[in-house]
Coordinates of C-alpha atoms in Angstrom, one line a residue:
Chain A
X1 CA 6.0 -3.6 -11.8
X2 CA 5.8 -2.4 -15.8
X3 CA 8.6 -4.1 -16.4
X4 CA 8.3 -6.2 -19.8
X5 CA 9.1 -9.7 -19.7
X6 CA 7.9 -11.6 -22.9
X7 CA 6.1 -11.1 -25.7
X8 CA 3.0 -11.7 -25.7
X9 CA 2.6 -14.5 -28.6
X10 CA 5.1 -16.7 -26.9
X11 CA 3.0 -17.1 -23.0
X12 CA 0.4 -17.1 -21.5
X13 CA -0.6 -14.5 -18.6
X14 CA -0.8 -16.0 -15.5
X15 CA -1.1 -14.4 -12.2
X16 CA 0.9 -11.0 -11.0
X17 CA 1.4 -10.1 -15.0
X18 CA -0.4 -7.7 -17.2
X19 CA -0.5 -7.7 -20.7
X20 CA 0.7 -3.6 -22.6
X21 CA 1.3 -3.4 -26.4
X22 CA 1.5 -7.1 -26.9
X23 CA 3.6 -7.6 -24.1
X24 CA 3.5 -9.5 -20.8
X25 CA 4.9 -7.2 -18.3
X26 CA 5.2 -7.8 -14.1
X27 CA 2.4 -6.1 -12.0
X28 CA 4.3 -7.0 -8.8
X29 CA 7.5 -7.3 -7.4
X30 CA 9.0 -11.2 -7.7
X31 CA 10.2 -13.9 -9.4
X32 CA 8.9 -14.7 -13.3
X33 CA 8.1 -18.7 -13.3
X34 CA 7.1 -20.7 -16.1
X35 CA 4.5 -23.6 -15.7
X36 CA 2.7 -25.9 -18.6
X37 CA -0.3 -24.8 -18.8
X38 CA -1.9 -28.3 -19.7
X39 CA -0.1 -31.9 -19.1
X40 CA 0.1 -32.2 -22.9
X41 CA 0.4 -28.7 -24.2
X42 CA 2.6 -26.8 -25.8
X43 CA 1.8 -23.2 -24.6
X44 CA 3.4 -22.6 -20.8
X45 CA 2.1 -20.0 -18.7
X46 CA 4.0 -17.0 -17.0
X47 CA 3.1 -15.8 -13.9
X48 CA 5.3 -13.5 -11.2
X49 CA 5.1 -14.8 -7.8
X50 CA 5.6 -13.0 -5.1
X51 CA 8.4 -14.3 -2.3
X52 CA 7.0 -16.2 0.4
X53 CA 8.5 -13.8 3.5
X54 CA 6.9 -14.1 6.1
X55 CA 7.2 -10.9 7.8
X56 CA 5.6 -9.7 4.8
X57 CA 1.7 -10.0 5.1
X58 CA 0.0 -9.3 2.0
X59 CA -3.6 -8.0 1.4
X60 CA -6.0 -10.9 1.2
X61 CA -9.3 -10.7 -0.9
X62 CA -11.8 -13.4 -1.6
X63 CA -12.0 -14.3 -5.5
X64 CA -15.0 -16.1 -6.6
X65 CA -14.3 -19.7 -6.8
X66 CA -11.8 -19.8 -3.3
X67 CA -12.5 -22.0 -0.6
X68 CA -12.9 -20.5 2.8
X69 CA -13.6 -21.1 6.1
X70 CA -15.9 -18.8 8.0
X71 CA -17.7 -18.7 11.5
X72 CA -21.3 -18.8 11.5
X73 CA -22.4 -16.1 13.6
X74 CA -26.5 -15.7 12.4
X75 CA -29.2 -17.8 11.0
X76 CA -32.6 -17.2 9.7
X77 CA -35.1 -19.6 7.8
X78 CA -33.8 -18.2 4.7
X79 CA -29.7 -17.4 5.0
X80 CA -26.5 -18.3 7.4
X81 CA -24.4 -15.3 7.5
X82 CA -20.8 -16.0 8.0
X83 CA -17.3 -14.6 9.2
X84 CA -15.0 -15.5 6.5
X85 CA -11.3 -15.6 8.1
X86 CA -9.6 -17.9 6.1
X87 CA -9.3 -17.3 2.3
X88 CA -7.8 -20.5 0.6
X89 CA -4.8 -21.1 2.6
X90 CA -4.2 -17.6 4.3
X91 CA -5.9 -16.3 7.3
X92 CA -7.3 -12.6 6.6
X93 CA -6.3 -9.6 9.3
X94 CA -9.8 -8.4 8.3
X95 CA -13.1 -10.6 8.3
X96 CA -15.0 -10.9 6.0
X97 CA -18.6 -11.0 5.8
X98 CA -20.4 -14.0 3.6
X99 CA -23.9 -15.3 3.3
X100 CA -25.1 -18.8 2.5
X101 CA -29.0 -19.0 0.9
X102 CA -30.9 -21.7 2.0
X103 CA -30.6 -23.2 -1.6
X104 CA -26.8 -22.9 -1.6
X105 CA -26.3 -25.4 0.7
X106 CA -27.0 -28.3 -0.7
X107 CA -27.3 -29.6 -4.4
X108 CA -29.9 -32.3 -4.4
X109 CA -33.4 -31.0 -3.3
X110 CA -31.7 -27.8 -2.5
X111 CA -35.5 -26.4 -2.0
X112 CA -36.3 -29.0 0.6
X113 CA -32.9 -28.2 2.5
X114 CA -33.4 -25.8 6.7
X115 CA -31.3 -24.1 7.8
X116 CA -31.7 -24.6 11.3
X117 CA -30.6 -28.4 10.1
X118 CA -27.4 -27.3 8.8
X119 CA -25.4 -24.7 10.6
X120 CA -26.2 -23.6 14.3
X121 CA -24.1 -20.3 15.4
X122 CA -20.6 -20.8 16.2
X123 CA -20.0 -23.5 13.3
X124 CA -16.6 -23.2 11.4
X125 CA -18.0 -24.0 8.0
X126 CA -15.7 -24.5 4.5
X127 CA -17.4 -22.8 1.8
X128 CA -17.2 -22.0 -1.8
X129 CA -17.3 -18.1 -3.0
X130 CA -19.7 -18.2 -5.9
X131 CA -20.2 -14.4 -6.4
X132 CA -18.8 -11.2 -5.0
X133 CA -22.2 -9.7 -4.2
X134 CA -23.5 -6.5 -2.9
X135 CA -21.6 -4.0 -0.8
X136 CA -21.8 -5.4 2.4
X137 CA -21.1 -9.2 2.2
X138 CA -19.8 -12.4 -0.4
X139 CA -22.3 -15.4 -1.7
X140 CA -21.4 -18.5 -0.3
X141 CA -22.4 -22.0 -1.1
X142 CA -21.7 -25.1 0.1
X143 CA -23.4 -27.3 -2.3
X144 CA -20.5 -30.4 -2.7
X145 CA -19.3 -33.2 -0.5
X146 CA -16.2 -31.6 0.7
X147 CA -17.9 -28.8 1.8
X148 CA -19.9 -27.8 4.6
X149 CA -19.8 -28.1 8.7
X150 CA -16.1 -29.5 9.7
X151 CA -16.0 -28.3 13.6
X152 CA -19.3 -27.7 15.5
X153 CA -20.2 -27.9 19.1
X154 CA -23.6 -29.6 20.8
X155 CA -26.0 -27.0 22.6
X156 CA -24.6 -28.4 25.9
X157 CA -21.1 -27.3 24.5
X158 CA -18.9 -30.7 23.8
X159 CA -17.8 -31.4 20.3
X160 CA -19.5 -32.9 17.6
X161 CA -17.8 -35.8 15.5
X162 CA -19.2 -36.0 11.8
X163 CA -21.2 -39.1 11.3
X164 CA -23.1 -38.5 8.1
X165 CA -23.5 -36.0 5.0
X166 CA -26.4 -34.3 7.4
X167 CA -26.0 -36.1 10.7
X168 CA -22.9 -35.3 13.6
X169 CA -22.6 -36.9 17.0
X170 CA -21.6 -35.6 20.6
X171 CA -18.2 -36.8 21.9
X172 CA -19.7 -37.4 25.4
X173 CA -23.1 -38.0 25.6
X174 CA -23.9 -39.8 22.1
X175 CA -26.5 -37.2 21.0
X176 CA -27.1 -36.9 17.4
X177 CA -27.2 -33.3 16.3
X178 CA -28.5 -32.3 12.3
X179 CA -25.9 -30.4 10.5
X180 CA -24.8 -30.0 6.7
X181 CA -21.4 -32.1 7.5
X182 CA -18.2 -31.4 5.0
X183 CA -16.6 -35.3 4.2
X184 CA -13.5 -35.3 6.1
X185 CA -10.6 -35.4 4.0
Chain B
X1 CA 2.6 32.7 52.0
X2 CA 2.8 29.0 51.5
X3 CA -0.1 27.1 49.7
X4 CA 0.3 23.8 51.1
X5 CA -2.6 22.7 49.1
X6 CA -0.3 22.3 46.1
X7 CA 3.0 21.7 45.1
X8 CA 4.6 25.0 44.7
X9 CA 7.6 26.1 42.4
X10 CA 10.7 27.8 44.2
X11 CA 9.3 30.6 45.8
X12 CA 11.5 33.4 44.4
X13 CA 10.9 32.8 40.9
X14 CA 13.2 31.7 38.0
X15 CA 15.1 32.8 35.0
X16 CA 13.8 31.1 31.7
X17 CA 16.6 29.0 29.9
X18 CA 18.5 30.8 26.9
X19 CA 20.2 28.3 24.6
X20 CA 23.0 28.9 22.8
X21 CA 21.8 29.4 19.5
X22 CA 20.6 27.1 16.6
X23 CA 24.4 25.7 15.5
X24 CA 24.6 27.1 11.5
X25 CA 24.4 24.4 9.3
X26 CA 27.1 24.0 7.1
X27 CA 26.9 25.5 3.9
X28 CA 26.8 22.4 1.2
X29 CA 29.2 23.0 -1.4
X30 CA 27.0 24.3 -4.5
X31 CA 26.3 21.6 -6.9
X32 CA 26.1 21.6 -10.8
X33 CA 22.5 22.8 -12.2
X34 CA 21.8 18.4 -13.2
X35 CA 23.2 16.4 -10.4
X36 CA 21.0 14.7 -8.2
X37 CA 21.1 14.6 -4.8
X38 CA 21.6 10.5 -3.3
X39 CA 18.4 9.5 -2.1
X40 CA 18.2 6.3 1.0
X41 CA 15.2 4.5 0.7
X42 CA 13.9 1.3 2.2
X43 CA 10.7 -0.6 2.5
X44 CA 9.2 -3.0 4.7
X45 CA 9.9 -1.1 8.3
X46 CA 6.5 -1.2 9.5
X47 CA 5.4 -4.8 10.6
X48 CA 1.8 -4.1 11.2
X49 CA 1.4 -2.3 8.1
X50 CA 1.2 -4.4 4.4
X51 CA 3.8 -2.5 2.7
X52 CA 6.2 0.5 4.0
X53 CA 9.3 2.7 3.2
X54 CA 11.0 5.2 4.5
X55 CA 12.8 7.9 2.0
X56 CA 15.7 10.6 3.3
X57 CA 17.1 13.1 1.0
X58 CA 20.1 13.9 0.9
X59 CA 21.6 11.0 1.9
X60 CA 24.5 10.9 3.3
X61 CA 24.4 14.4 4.8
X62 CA 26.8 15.5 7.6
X63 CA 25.0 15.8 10.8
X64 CA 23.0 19.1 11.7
X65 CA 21.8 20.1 8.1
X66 CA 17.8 19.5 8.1
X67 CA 16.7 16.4 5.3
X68 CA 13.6 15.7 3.9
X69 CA 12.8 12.4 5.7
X70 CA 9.3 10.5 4.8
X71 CA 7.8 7.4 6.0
X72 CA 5.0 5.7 4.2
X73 CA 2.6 3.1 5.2
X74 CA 0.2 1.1 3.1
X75 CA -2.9 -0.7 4.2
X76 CA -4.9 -3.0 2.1
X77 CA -6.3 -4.2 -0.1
X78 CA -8.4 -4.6 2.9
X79 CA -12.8 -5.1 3.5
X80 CA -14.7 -2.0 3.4
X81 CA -16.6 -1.0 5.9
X82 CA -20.6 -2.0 5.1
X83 CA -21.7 1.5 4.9
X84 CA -19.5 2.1 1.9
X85 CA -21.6 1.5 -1.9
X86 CA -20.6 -1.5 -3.7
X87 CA -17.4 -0.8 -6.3
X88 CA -16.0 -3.1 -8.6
X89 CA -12.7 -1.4 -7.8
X90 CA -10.7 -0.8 -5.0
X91 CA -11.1 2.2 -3.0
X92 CA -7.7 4.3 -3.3
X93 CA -7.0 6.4 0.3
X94 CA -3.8 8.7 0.5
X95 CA -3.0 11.1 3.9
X96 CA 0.0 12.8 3.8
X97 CA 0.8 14.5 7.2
X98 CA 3.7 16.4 8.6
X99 CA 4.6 15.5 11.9
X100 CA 4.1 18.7 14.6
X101 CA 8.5 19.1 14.4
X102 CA 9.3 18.8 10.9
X103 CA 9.5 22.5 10.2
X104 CA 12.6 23.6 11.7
X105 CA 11.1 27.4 13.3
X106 CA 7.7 26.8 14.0
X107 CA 5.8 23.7 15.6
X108 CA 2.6 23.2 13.1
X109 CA -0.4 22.3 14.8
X110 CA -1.4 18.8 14.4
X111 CA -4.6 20.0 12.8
X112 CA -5.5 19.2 9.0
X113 CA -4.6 21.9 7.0
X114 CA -5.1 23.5 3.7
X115 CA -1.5 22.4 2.8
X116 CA -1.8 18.8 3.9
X117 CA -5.6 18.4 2.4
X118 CA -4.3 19.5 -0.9
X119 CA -0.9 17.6 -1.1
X120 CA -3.3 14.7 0.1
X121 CA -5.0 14.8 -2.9
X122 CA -2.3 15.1 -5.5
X123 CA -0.8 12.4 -3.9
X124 CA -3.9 10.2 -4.9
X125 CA -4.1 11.7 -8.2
X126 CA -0.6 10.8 -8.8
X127 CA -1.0 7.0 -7.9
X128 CA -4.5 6.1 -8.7
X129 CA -3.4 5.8 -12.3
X130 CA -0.8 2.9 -11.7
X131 CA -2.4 0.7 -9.1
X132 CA -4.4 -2.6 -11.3
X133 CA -7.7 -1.5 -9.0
X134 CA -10.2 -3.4 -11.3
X135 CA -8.4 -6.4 -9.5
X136 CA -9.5 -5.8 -5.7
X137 CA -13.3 -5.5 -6.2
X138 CA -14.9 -3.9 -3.2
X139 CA -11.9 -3.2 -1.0
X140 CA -9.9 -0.5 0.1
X141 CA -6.2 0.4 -0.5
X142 CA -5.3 3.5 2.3
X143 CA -1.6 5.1 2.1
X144 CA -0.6 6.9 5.0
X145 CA 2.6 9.3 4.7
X146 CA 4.2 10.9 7.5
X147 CA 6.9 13.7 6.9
X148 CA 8.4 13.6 9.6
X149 CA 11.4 16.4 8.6
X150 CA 11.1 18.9 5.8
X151 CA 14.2 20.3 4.9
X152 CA 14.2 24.2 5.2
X153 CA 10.9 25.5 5.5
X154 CA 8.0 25.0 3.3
X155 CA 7.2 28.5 2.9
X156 CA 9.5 30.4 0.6
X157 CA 12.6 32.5 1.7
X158 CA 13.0 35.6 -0.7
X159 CA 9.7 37.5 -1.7
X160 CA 9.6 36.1 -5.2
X161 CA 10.6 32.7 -4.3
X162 CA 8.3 29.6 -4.9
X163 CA 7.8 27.1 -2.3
X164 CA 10.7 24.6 -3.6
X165 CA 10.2 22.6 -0.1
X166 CA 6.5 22.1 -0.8
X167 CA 7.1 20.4 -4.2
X168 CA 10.2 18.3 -2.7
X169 CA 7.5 16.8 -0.1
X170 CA 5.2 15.7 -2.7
X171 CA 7.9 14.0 -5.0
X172 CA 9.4 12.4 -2.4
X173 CA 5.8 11.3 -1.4
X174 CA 5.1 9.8 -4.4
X175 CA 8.4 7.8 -4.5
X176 CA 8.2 7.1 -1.3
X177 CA 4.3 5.4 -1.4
X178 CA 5.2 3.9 -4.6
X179 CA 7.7 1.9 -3.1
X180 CA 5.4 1.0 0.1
X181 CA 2.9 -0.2 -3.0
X182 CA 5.3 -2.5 -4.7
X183 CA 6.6 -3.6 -1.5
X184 CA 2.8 -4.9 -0.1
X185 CA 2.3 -6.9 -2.9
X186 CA -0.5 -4.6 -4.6
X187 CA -0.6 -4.9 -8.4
X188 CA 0.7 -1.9 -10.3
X189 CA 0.5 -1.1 -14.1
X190 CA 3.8 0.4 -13.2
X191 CA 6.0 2.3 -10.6
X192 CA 5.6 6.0 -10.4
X193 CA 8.3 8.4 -9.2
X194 CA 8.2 12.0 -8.3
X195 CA 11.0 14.6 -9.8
X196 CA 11.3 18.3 -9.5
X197 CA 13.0 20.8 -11.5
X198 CA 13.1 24.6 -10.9
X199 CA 14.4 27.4 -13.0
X200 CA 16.4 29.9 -11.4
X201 CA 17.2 33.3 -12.0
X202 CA 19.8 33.8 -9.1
X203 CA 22.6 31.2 -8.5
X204 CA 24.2 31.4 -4.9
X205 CA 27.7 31.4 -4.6
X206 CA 29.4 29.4 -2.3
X207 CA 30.3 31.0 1.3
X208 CA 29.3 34.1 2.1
X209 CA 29.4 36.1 -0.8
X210 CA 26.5 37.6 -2.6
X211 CA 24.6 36.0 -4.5
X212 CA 25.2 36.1 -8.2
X213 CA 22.3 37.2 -11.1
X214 CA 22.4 34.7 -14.1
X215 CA 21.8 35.9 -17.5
X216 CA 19.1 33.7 -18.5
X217 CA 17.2 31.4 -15.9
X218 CA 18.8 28.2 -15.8
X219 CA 17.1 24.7 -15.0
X220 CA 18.3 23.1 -12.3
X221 CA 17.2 19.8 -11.2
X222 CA 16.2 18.3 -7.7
X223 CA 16.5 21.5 -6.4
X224 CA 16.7 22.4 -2.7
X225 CA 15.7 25.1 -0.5
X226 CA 18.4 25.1 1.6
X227 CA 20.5 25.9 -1.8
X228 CA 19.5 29.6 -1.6
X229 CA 19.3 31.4 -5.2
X230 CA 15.9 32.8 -6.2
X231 CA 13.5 30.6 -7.6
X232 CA 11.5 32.0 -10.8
X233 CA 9.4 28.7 -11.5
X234 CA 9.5 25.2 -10.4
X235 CA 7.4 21.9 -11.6
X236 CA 6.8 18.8 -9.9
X237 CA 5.8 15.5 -12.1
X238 CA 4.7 12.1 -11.2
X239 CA 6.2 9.6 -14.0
X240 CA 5.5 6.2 -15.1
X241 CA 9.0 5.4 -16.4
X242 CA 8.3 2.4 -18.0
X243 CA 5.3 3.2 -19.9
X244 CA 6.4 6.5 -20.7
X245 CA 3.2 8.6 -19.0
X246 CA 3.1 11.6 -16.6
X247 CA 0.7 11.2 -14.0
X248 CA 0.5 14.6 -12.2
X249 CA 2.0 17.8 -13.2
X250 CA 2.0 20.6 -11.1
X251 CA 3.7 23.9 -12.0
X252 CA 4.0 27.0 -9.8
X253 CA 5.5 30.2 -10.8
X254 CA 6.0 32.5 -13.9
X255 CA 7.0 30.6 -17.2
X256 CA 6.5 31.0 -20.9
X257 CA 4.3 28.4 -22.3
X258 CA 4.7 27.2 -26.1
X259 CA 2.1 29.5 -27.4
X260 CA 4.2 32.7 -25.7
X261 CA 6.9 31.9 -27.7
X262 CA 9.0 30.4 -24.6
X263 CA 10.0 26.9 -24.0
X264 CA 10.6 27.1 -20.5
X265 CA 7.2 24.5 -19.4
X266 CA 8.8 22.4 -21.9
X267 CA 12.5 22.8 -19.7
X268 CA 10.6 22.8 -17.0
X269 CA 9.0 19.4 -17.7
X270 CA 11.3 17.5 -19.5
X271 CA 14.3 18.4 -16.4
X272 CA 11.6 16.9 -13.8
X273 CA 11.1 14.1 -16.1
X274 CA 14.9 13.5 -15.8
X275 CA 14.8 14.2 -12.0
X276 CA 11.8 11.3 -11.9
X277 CA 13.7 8.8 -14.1
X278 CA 16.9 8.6 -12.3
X279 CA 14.9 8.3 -9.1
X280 CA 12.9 5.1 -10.6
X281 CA 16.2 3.5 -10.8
X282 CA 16.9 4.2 -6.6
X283 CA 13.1 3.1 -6.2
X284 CA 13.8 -0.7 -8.1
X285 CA 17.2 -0.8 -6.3
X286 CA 15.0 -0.8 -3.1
X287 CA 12.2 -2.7 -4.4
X288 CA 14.7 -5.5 -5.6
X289 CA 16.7 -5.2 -2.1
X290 CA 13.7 -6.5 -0.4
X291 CA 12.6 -9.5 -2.7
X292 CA 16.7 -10.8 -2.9
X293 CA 16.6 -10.2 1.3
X294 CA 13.2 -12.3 1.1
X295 CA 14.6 -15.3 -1.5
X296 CA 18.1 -15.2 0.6
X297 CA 16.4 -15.8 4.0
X298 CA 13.5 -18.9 2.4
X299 CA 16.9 -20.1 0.7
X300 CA 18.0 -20.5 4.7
X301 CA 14.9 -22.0 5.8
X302 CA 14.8 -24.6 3.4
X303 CA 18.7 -25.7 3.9
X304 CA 18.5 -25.5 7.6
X305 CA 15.1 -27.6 7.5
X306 CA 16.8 -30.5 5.6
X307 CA 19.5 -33.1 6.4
X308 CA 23.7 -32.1 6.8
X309 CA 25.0 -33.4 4.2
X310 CA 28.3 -35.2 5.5
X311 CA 31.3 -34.7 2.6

């Protein structure tokens, strides 16, 4: 860390780096990469990465924009809250705590949408982080087709297989159960 | 009268244990006023925590002399808990604590002190300025350092001297979490290192002869308790070698400031800066150790993961 790499006119700042007196210098320990910033342009993008050790577990934060996965552990008519313990590919040490509004879950007739008919407790739900909110828990959303419910359980306790965007059906007994169902990838 | 209700000791009593005496340490040879003692320092010992090092001064040093010996664990950046108020940055925790035997006469209590609360917070003064918090919105970033052996004693010896022990702690505290910082991954401006320098008005000579007076104080650098010599003044700084910026200063003693007519702040200063840079170049060796150890072994994975390639 502080140690200058390039001048700033040359790259771009990616991740790890920090720009002082016109220069790109490291904010962490690791190895400088170069990568094109666009298909077609000229300008490339530096960034330090860290080395993938594994007996090295770094600190994990949500940024807005990251996909997670979380556990739905309450719902009311107007909010699911959720415990966020995967942050885009890493699982966290710590949970996190994350809230989806009832008009975050959807994005057509996101007024019209329940929350009872989306996530039931105990749902492992991939999300979207669209804001860092107050001091006690993230915004979530999952308003797309690849996000939403991806494991669930019926209220008699077998698994649920996705059948629809809003619809899931019991392994055993053929039930159909309503939830807010991610597409399967 | 036997008390068969309990388990008695021998019923005629006993002599307590006298030990043979705390073996002297051998005297170091004295050392010139500006060379540094070798420092050992390595990080990621701790597996639970996110970063750690461990720092021993002097190192190597024959067996039986005390050495300052820190370990330093960093957590983070890591949730807060709900009760905390919302901060766009990250929260910045340091603890510094000596362990119960790391004074050499006297067990210390394991209660917080004065000493430790104060050391505690230099410690955080020192770092807060290098660690990119704006990047870990509402989070918390906690540094724990143990000492776990202070060399000498942290109180001074003669009745004039300042506590050179004291100020040793809290520079090798700040090397020491600096390098648990880089090696958790947490993004720093820059790596802060901690240097002392002291000004002494009586040099010890060698053996067991008296000590001798100097004619004008003289800086000497990384100083040591267990050097002896009378200690006018000392100054401990936290630097930012790379950007050139001091992030804690602390001074202790009697010295002529600028306006007095004196330089000796100025000596003071500029022979802790000195200290502080040439221990920034120990702290990237051990930084860099980590990252080549890291590439080396992924380097293994991959090969051993793919196909033998038959000559």
């Amino acid at each position: 860390p502080g140690q200058p790499l390039a001048p700033s006119s040359r790259y771009i700042p990616g991740t790890g780096v920090h720009i002082f007196h016109y220069e790109i210098c490291a904010s962490i320990v690791g190895i400088p990469q170069l990568s094109p910033s666009s298909p077609s342009g000229l300008e490339q993008i530096l960034s330090v990465l860290p080395c993938t050790d594994s007996t090295n577990k770094n600190g994990i934060l949500p940024q807005v924009g990251a996909i997670v996965l979380g556990k739905v552990t309450r719902i009311t008519h107007i909010e699911a809250t959720l415990a966020i313990f995967v942050v885009g590919e890493a699982v966290c040490t710590d949970e996190f705590k994350g809230i989806i509004r009832r008009e975050d879950v959807r994005a057509f007739l996101k007024d019209k949408a329940k929350i009872l008919s989306s996530f039931k407790p105990g749902d492992i739900v991939r999300a979207r982080i669209i804001s860092l909110g107050d001091q006690s828990k993230y915004f979530l959303s999952t308003a797309s087709n690849d996000l939403g419910v991806i494991v669930a359980h019926s209220e008699s306790g077998d698994p649920l297989n996705p059948l629809s965007w809003h619809e899931m059906v019991s392994q055993s007994t053929d039930m159909i159960e309503e939830r807010k169902v991610a597409k399967p990838m | 009268m036997t008390d068969r209700r309990r388990i008695n000791g021998p019923s005629d009593g006993t002599t307590p244990i006298v030990y043979a005496g705390v073996p002297k340490a051998k005297q170091l040879p004295p050392r010139a006023p500006d060379a540094l003692r070798k420092i050992f320092l390595k990080t990621s010992l701790t597996p639970p925590a996110t970063g750690s090092s461990f720092l021993e001064l002097p190192s190597p040093a024959p067996a039986g002399t005390p050495t300052l010996k820190l370990t330093a664990s960093v957590y983070g950046p890591r949730p807060l808990p709900p009760s905390a108020p919302f901060s766009p940055h990250a929260r910045l925790t340091a603890e510094l604590k000596f362990a119960p035997f790391s004074t050499p006469h006297k067990r210390r209590g394991y209660v917080r002190d004065a000493v430790e609360r104060d050391l505690s917070v230099q410690l955080q003064n020192a770092l807060v300025k290098s660690i990119k918090t704006a990047a870990y919105p509402k989070s918390g970033i906690d540094i724990f350092i143990t000492v776990l052996d202070c060399e000498g004693g942290l109180d001074g010896d003669d009745d004039d001297g300042v506590e050179v022990g004291l100020m040793n702690v809290l520079a090798g505290a700040i090397t020491c979490a600096s390098a648990a910082v880089a090696d958790a991954g947490i993004e720093c401006v820059d790596l802060v290192s901690g240097g002392v320098a002291a000004l002494v008005r009586r040099a010890p000579a060698g053996g067991d002869a008296m000590d001798v007076d100097l004619p004008a104080p003289v800086v000497v650098l990384d100083p040591s308790p267990a050097d002896g010599g009378q200690v006018v003044s000392a100054a401990v700084v936290g630097y930012m070698a790379g950007r050139d910026e001091v992030t804690l200063l602390w001074t202790k003693g009697a010295m002529e400031t600028a306006d007095q007519g004196g330089d000796e702040l100025d000596l003071l200063m500029d022979g802790a800066i000195t200290t502080a840079t040439a221990v920034r170049l120990v702290l990237n060796e051990a930084v860099k150790e980590r990252l080549l150890l890291g590439i080396a072994r992924s380097r293994l994975k991959k090969e051993g993961g793919g196909d033998v390639l038959m000559s």
